[in-house]
Coordinates of C-alpha atoms and ligand atoms in Angstrom, one line a residue:
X18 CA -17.6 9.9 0.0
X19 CA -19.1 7.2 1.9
X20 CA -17.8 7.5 5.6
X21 CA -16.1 4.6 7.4
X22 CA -18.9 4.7 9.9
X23 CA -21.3 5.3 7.5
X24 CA -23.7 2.5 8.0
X25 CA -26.3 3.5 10.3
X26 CA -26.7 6.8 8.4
X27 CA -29.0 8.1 5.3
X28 CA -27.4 11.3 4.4
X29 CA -24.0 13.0 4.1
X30 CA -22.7 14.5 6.0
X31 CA -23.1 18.7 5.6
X32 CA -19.9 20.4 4.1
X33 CA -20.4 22.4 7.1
X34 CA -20.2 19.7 9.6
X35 CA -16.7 18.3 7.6
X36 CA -15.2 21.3 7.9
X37 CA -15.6 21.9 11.3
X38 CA -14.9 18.5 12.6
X39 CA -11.9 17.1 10.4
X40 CA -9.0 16.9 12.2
X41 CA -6.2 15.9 9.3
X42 CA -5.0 19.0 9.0
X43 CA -3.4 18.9 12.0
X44 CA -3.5 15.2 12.9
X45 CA -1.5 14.4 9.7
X46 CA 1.5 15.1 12.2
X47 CA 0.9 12.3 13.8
X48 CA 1.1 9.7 10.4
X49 CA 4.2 7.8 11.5
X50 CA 2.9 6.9 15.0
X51 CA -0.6 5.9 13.5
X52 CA 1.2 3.7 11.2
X53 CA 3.5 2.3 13.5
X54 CA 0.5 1.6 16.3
X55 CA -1.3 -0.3 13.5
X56 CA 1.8 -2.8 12.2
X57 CA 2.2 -3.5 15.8
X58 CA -1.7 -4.2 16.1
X59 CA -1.7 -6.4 12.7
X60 CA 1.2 -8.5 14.2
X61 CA -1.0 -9.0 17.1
X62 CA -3.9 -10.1 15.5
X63 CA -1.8 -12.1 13.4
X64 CA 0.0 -13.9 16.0
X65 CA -3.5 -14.4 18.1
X66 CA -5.8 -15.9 15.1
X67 CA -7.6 -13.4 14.7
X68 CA -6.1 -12.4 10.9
X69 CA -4.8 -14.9 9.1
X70 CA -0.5 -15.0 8.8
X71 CA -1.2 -14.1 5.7
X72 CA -4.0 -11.3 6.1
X73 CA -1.8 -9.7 8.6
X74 CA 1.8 -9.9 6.4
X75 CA -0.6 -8.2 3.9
X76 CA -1.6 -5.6 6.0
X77 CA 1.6 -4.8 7.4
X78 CA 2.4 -4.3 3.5
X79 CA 0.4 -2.3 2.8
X80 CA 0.8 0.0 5.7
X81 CA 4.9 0.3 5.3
X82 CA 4.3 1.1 1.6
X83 CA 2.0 4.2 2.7
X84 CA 4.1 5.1 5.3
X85 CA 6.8 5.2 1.8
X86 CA 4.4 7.1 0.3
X87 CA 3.9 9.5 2.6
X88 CA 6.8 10.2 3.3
X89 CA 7.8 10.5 -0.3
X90 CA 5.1 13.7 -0.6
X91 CA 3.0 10.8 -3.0
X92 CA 0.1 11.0 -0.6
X93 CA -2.5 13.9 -0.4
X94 CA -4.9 13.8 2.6
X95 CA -8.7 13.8 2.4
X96 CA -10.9 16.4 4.5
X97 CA -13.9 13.8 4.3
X98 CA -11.9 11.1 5.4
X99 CA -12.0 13.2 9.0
X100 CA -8.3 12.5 10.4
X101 CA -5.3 10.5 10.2
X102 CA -6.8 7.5 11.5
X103 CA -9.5 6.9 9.0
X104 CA -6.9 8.8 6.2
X105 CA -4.5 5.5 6.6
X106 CA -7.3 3.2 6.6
X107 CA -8.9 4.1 3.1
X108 CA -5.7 4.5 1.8
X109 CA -5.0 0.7 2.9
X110 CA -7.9 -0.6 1.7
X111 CA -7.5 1.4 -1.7
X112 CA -4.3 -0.2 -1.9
X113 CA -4.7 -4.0 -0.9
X114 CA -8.4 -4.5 -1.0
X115 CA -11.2 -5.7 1.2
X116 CA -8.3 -7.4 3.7
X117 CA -7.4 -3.8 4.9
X118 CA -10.9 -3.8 6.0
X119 CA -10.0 -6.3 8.7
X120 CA -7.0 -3.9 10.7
X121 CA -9.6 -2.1 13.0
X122 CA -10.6 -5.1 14.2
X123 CA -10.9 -5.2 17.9
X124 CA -9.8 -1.6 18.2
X125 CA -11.3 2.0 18.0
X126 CA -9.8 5.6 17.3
X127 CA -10.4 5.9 20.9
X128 CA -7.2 3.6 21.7
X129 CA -6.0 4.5 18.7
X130 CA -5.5 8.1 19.2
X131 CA -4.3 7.9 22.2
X132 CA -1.3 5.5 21.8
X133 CA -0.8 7.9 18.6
X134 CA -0.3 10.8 20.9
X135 CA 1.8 8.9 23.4
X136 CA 4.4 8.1 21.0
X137 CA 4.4 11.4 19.5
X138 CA 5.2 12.9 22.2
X139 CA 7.8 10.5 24.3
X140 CA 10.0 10.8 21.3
X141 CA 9.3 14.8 21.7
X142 CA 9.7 14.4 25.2
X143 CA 13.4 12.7 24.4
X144 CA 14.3 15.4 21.9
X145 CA 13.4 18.2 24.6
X146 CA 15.4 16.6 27.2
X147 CA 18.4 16.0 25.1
X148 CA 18.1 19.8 23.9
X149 CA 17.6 21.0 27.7
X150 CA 21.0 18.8 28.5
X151 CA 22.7 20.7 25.7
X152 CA 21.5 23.9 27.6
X153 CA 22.7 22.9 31.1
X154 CA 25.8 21.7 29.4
X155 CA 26.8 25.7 27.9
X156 CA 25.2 26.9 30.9
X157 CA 28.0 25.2 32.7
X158 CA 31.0 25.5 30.5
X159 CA 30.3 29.6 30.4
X160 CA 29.8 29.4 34.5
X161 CA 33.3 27.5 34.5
X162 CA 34.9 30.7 32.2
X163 CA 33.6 32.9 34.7
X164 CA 33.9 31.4 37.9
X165 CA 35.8 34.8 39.3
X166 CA 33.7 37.3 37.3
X167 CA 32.4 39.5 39.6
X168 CA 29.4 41.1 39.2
X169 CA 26.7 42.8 41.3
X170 CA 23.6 40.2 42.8
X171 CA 20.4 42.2 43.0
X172 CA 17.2 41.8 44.9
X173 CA 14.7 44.1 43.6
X174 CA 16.6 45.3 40.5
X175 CA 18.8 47.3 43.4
X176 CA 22.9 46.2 43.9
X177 CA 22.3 44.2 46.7
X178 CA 25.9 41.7 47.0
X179 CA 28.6 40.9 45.0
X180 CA 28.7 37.6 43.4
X181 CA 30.0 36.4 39.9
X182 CA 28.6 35.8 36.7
X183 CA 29.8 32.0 36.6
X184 CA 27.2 31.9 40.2
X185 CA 24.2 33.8 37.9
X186 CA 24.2 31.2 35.4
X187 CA 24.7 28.5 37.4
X188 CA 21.4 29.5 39.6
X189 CA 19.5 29.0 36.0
X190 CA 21.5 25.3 35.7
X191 CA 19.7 24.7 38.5
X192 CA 16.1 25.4 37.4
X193 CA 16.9 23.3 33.7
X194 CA 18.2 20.6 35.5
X195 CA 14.7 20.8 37.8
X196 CA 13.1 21.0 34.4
X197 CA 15.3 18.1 33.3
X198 CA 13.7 15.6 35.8
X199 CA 10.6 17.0 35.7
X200 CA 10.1 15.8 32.0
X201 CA 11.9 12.2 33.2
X202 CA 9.2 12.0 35.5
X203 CA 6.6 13.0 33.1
X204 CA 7.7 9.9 30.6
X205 CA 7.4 7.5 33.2
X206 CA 3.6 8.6 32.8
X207 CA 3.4 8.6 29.1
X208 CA 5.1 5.4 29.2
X209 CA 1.5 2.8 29.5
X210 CA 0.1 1.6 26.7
X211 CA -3.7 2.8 26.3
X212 CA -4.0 0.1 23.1
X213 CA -6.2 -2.4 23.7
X214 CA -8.6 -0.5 25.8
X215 CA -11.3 -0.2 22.7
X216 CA -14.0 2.4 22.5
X217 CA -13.9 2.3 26.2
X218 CA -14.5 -1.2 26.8
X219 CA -12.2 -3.3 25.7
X220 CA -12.8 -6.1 23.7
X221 CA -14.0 -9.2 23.4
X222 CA -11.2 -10.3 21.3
X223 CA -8.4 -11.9 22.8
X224 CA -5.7 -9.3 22.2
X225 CA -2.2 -9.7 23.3
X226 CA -1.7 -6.0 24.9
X227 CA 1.6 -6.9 26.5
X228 CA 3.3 -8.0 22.6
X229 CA 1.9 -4.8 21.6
X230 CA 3.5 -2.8 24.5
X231 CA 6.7 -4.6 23.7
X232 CA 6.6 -4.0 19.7
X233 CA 5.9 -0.4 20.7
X234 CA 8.4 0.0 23.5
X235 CA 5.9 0.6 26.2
X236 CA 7.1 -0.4 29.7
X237 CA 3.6 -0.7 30.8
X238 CA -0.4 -1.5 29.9
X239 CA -3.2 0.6 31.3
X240 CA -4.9 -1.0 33.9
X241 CA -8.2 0.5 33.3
X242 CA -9.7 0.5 29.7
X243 CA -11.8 3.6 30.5
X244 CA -8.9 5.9 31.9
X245 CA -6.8 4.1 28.6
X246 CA -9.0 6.2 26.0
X247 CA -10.0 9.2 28.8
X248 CA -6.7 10.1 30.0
X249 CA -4.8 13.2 29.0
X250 CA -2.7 13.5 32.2
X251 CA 0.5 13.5 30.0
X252 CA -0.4 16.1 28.0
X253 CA -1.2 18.3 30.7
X254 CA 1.9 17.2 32.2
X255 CA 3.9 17.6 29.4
X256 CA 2.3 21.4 28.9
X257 CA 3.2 22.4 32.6
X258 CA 7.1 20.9 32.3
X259 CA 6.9 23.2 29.2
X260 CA 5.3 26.1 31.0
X261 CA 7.5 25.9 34.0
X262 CA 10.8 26.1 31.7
X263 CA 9.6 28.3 29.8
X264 CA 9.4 30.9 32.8
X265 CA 12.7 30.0 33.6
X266 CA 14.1 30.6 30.0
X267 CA 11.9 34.0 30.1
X268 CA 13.3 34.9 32.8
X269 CA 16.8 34.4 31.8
X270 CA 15.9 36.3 28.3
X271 CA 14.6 39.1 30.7
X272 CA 17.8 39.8 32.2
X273 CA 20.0 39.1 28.7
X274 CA 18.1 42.2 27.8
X275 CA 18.7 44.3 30.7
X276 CA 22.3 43.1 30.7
X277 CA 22.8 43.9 27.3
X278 CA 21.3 47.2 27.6
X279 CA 23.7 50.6 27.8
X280 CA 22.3 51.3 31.1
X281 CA 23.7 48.0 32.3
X282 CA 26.4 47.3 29.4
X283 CA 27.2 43.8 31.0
X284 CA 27.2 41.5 28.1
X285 CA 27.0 42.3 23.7
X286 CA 25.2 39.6 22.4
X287 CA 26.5 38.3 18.9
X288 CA 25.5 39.6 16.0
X289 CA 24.0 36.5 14.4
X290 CA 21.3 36.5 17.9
X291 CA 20.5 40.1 17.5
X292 CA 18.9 42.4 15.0
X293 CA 18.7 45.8 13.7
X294 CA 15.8 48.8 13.5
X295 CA 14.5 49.7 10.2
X296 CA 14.5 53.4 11.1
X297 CA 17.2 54.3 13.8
X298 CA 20.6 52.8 12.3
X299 CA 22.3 52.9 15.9
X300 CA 20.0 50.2 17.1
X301 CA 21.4 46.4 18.2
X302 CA 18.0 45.0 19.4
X303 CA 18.3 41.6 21.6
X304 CA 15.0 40.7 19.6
X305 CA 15.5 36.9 20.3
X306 CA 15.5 37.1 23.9
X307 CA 12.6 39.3 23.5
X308 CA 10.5 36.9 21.4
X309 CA 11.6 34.1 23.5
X310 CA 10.3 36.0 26.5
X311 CA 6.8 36.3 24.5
X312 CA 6.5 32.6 23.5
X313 CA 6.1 32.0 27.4
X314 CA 2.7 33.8 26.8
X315 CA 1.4 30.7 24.0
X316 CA 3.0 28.2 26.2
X317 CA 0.7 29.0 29.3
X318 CA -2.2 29.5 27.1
X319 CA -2.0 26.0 25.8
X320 CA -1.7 24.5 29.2
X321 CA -4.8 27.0 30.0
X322 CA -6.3 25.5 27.2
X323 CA -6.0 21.7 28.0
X324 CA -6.8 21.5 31.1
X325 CA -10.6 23.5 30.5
X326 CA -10.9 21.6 27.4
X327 CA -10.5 18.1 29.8
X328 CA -12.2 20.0 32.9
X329 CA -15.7 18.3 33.9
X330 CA -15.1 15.5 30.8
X331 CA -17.6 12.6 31.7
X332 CA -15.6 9.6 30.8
X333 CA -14.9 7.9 28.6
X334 CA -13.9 9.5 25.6
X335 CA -15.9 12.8 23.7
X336 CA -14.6 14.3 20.9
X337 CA -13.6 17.8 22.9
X338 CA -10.4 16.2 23.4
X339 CA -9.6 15.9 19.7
X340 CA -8.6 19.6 20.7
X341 CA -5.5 18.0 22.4
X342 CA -3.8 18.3 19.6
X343 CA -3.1 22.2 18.1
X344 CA -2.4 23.6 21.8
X345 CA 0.2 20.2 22.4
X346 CA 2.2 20.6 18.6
X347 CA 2.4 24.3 19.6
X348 CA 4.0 24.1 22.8
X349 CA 6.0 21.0 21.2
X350 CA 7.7 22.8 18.5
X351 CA 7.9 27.0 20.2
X352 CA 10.0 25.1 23.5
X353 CA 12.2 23.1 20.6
X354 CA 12.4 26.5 18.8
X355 CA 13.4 28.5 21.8
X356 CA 16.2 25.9 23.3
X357 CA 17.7 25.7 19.5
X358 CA 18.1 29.3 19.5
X359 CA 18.9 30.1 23.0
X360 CA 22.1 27.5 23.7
X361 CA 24.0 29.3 20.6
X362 CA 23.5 32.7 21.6
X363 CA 24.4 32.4 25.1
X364 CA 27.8 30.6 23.6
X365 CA 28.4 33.6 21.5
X366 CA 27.4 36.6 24.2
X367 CA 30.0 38.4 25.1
X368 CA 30.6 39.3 28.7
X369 CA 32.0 42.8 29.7
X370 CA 33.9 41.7 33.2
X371 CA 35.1 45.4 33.3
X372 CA 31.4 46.4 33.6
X373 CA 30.3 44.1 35.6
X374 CA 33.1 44.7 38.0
X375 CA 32.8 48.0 37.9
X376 CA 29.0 47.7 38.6
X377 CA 29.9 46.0 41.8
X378 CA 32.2 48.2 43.7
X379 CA 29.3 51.0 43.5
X380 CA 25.8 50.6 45.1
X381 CA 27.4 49.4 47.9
X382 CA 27.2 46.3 47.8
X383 CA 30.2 45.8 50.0
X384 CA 27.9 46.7 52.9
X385 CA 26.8 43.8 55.0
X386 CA 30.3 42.5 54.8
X387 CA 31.2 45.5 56.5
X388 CA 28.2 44.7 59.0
X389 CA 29.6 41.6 59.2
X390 CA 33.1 42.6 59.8
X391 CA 31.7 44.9 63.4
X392 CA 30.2 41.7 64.2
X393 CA 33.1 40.1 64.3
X394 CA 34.7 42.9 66.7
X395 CA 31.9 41.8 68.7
X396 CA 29.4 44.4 67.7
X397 CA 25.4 43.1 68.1
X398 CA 24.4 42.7 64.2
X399 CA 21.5 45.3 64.3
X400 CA 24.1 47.5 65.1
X401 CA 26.3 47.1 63.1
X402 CA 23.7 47.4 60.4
X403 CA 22.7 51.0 62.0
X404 CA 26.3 52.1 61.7
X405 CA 27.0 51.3 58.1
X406 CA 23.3 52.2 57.4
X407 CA 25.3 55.5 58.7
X408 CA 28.4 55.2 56.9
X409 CA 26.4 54.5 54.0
X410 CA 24.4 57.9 53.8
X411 CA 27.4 59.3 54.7
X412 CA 29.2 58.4 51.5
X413 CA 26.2 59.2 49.4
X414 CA 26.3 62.7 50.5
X415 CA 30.1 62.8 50.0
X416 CA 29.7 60.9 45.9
X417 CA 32.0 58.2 47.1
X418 CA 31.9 54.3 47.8
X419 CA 32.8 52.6 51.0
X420 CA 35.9 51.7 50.2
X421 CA 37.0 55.3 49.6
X422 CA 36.8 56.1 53.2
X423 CA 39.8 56.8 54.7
X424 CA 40.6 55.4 58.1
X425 CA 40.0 58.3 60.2
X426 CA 36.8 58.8 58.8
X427 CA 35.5 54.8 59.3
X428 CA 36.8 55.3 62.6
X429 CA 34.7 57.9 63.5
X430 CA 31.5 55.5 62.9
X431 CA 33.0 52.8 65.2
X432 CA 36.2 52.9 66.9
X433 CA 36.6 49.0 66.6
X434 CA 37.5 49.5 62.5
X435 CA 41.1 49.1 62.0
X436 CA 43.5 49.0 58.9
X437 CA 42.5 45.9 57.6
X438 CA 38.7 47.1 57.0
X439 CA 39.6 47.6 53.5
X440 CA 40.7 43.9 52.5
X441 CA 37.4 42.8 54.4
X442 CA 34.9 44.7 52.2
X443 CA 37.0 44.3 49.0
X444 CA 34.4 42.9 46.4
X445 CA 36.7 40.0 46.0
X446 CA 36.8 38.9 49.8
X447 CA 33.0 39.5 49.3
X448 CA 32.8 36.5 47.2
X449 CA 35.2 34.5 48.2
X450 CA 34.1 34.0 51.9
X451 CA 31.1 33.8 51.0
X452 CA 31.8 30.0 51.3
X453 CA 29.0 28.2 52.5
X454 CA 27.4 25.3 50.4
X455 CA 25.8 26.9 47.6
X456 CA 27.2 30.2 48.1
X457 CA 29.1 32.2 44.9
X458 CA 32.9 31.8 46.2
X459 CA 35.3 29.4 43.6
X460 CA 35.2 26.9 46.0
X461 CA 31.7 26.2 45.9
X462 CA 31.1 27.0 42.3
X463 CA 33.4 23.7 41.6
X464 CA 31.7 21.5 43.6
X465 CA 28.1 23.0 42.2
X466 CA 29.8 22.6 38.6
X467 CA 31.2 19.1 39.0
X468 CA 27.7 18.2 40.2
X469 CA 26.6 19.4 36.8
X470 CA 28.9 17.6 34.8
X471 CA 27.6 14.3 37.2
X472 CA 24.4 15.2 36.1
X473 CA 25.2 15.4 32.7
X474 CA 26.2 12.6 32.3
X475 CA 23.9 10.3 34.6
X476 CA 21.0 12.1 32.5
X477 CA 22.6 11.2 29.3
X478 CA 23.1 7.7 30.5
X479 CA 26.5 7.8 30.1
X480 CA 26.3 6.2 33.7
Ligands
LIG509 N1 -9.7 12.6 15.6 C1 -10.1 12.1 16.8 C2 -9.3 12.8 17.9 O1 -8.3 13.3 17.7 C3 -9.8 10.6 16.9 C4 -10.7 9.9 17.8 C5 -12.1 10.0 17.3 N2 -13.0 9.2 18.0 C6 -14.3 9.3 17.9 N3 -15.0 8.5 18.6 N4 -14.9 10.2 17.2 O2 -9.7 12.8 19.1

């Protein structure tokens, strides 16, 4: 086949080279956008003089036909034809003659990739962000249902404070809606039209970038026809947001599994979100959470991988960034995978409060509220923190908790402790005076969950 660019040339290209070089099957994921770019382009040189009214009627055609076809399964993709660019061209030209000939004018697959990928990926972006609200929204409705489920905090995997389980989530509502703003932020970048910017030049056609932006629902134009077909910011961008929540959403998976484990026996994930062992019949295996967890690994490889592939890049454009693309639908479609499977199973999970509470009254975890409460009685924090440190091995030697000390004996570590020592380390007075902004007690978890629902809606712009 004789190539598009085929002019200057006297030979064919080797099989070898075609293989290695032809992007379409992968870029054929990007056959919408290409053929949306293009209409807007043949409207533009329509309405400029450059094609004809009717040239450019024709063209646009002939493109929505293919765009029929294609979606229709009708069309089969050429290797030789290199990539979705040059695939819609031939086909357009096979299809209305020597007039589709006249659509790159004043344009190169430069521009034209990179408005391709743009669009590709704001409506991605939107999807993503939509999913992550859906996320913060369950997040939020469990943390309401278990506002007053207590359940041991940890620092180093040891019992380190009460708090509640509606507090746990609500720490990860706090990192999706980080992630939440972070992708708003992102679209803002991916929001400039790079059309227009030719091979890297521009052009010396009079094209009207700012109808184009407008037909393509660009807010802005690049400024600089160079960084138009050389940037790849967005992707980058786009990759970190992804990596970023993607630690977050391992993380949470990390401790679904350790919760859901006998040792901890905190939560029973449904059924439907776990899975079984093909050898030991007792086995419930939390293999999504687990999976999720490993996805994280792909996700920071593809950021790895863009930003060496873009690393010492002269400008303008060289075709090592046509390698954009595998790393970006990757990390596109394993975050959409993860956040359609993760929002259902934390609706379903079952949480053992009994467990959970039962978790919290040993490991002392009642202990710097009893620090806290010889403060109070005027004791010098460090200590106070010596004496329970005190009562503390004390009770270890004895098997018991805190709590089970009887008045006599918490007198005998310090004879400020009276009666009502026992209402002031209860796991429940833990939480609730644990009161200040941000802290796990109701009060604060309605004004952090109100927030949410603020946030909810502002983000969906309901506001
Ligand atoms: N398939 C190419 C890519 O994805 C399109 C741009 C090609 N441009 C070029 N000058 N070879 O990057």
């Amino acid at each position: 086949m004789k190539k598009l660019w085929g002019g200057r040339f006297s030979k064919d290209t080797d099989k070898l080279v075609e293989d290695f070089h032809s992007s379409i099957s992968f870029d054929q994921k990007l056959y919408f956008w290409d053929i949306t770019g293009s209409i807007a382009h043949a409207r533009m040189l329509g309405k400029i003089g450059v094609l004809t009214a009717e040239e450019s009627e024709q063209i646009i055609k002939g493109l929505e036909e293919i765009l029929a076809e294609i979606e229709n399964k009708q069309v089969t993709f050429d290797p030789a034809a290199e990539d979705i660019h040059m695939n819609v061209e031939i086909l357009l030209t096979e299809k209305i003659g020597a007039v589709g000939k006249k659509l790159h004018t004043g344009r190169s697959r430069n521009d034209q990739v990179a408005v391709d990928v743009r669009m590709y990926l704001r409506h991605e972006m939107e999807h993503i962000h939509g999913q992550l609200l859906e996320l913060l929204e369950a997040l939020l409705n469990i943390a309401m249902k278990h506002k007053e489920t207590i359940m041991p905090g940890y620092t180093h995997l040891q019992r380190a404070q009460p708090i509640t389980f509606g507090h746990h989530l609500l720490a990860y509502g706090e990192m999706i809606k980080r992630d939440i703003t972070r992708l708003e932020d992102n679209l803002q970048r991916c929001d400039v039209l790079p059309l227009g910017s030719g091979a890297l030049a521009g052009t010396t056609f009079p094209l009207d970038r700012e109808m184009v932006a407008e037909e393509l629902g660009f807010s802005h134009v690049c400024l600089n026809s160079l960084d138009g077909v050389s940037d790849r910011d967005f992707i980058v961008e786009f990759m970190a947001d992804a990596a970023i929540c993607l630690m977050h959403l391992s993380r949470l998976c990390e401790e679904i599994i350790l919760w859901s484990s006998q040792e901890f026996h905190f939560i029973d994930l449904d059924d439907a979100y776990s899975t079984g062992s093909s050898i030991m019949p007792q086995k419930k295996n939390p293999d999504v959470a687990e999976l999720m967890r490993g996805k994280t690994g792909r996700v920071y490889g593809n950021l790895m991988g863009i930003l060496t592939v873009m690393k010492g890049l002269p400008l303008a454009y060289n075709k090592d960034m046509q390698e954009d693309k595998e790393g970006l639908f990757d990390t596109v479609e394993t975050w959409e995978k993860c956040l359609l499977v993760l929002t259902p199973m934390l609706k379903t999970m079952t949480v053992r409060r009994e467990d959970m509470l039962k978790a919290s009254k040993g490991g002392f975890t009642n202990a710097t509220d009893f620090a806290d409460y010889l403060v109070r009685e005027g004791v010098p924090f460090r200590d106070a923190h010596a004496i329970v440190g005190q009562a503390v091995a004390y009770c270890l030697d004895k098997g018991c908790a805190l709590d089970d000390l009887s008045l006599e004996e918490f007198k005998g570590f310090s004879p400020l402790i009276k009666e009502n020592i026992y209402e002031a380390i209860s796991v429940y007075t833990c939480v609730a005076k644990r009161n200040t902004i941000g802290g796990p007690s109701v009060e604060q978890l309605n004004r952090t969950i109100q927030e949410g629902l603020d946030f909810l809606k502002i983000h969906r712009g309901e506001h």
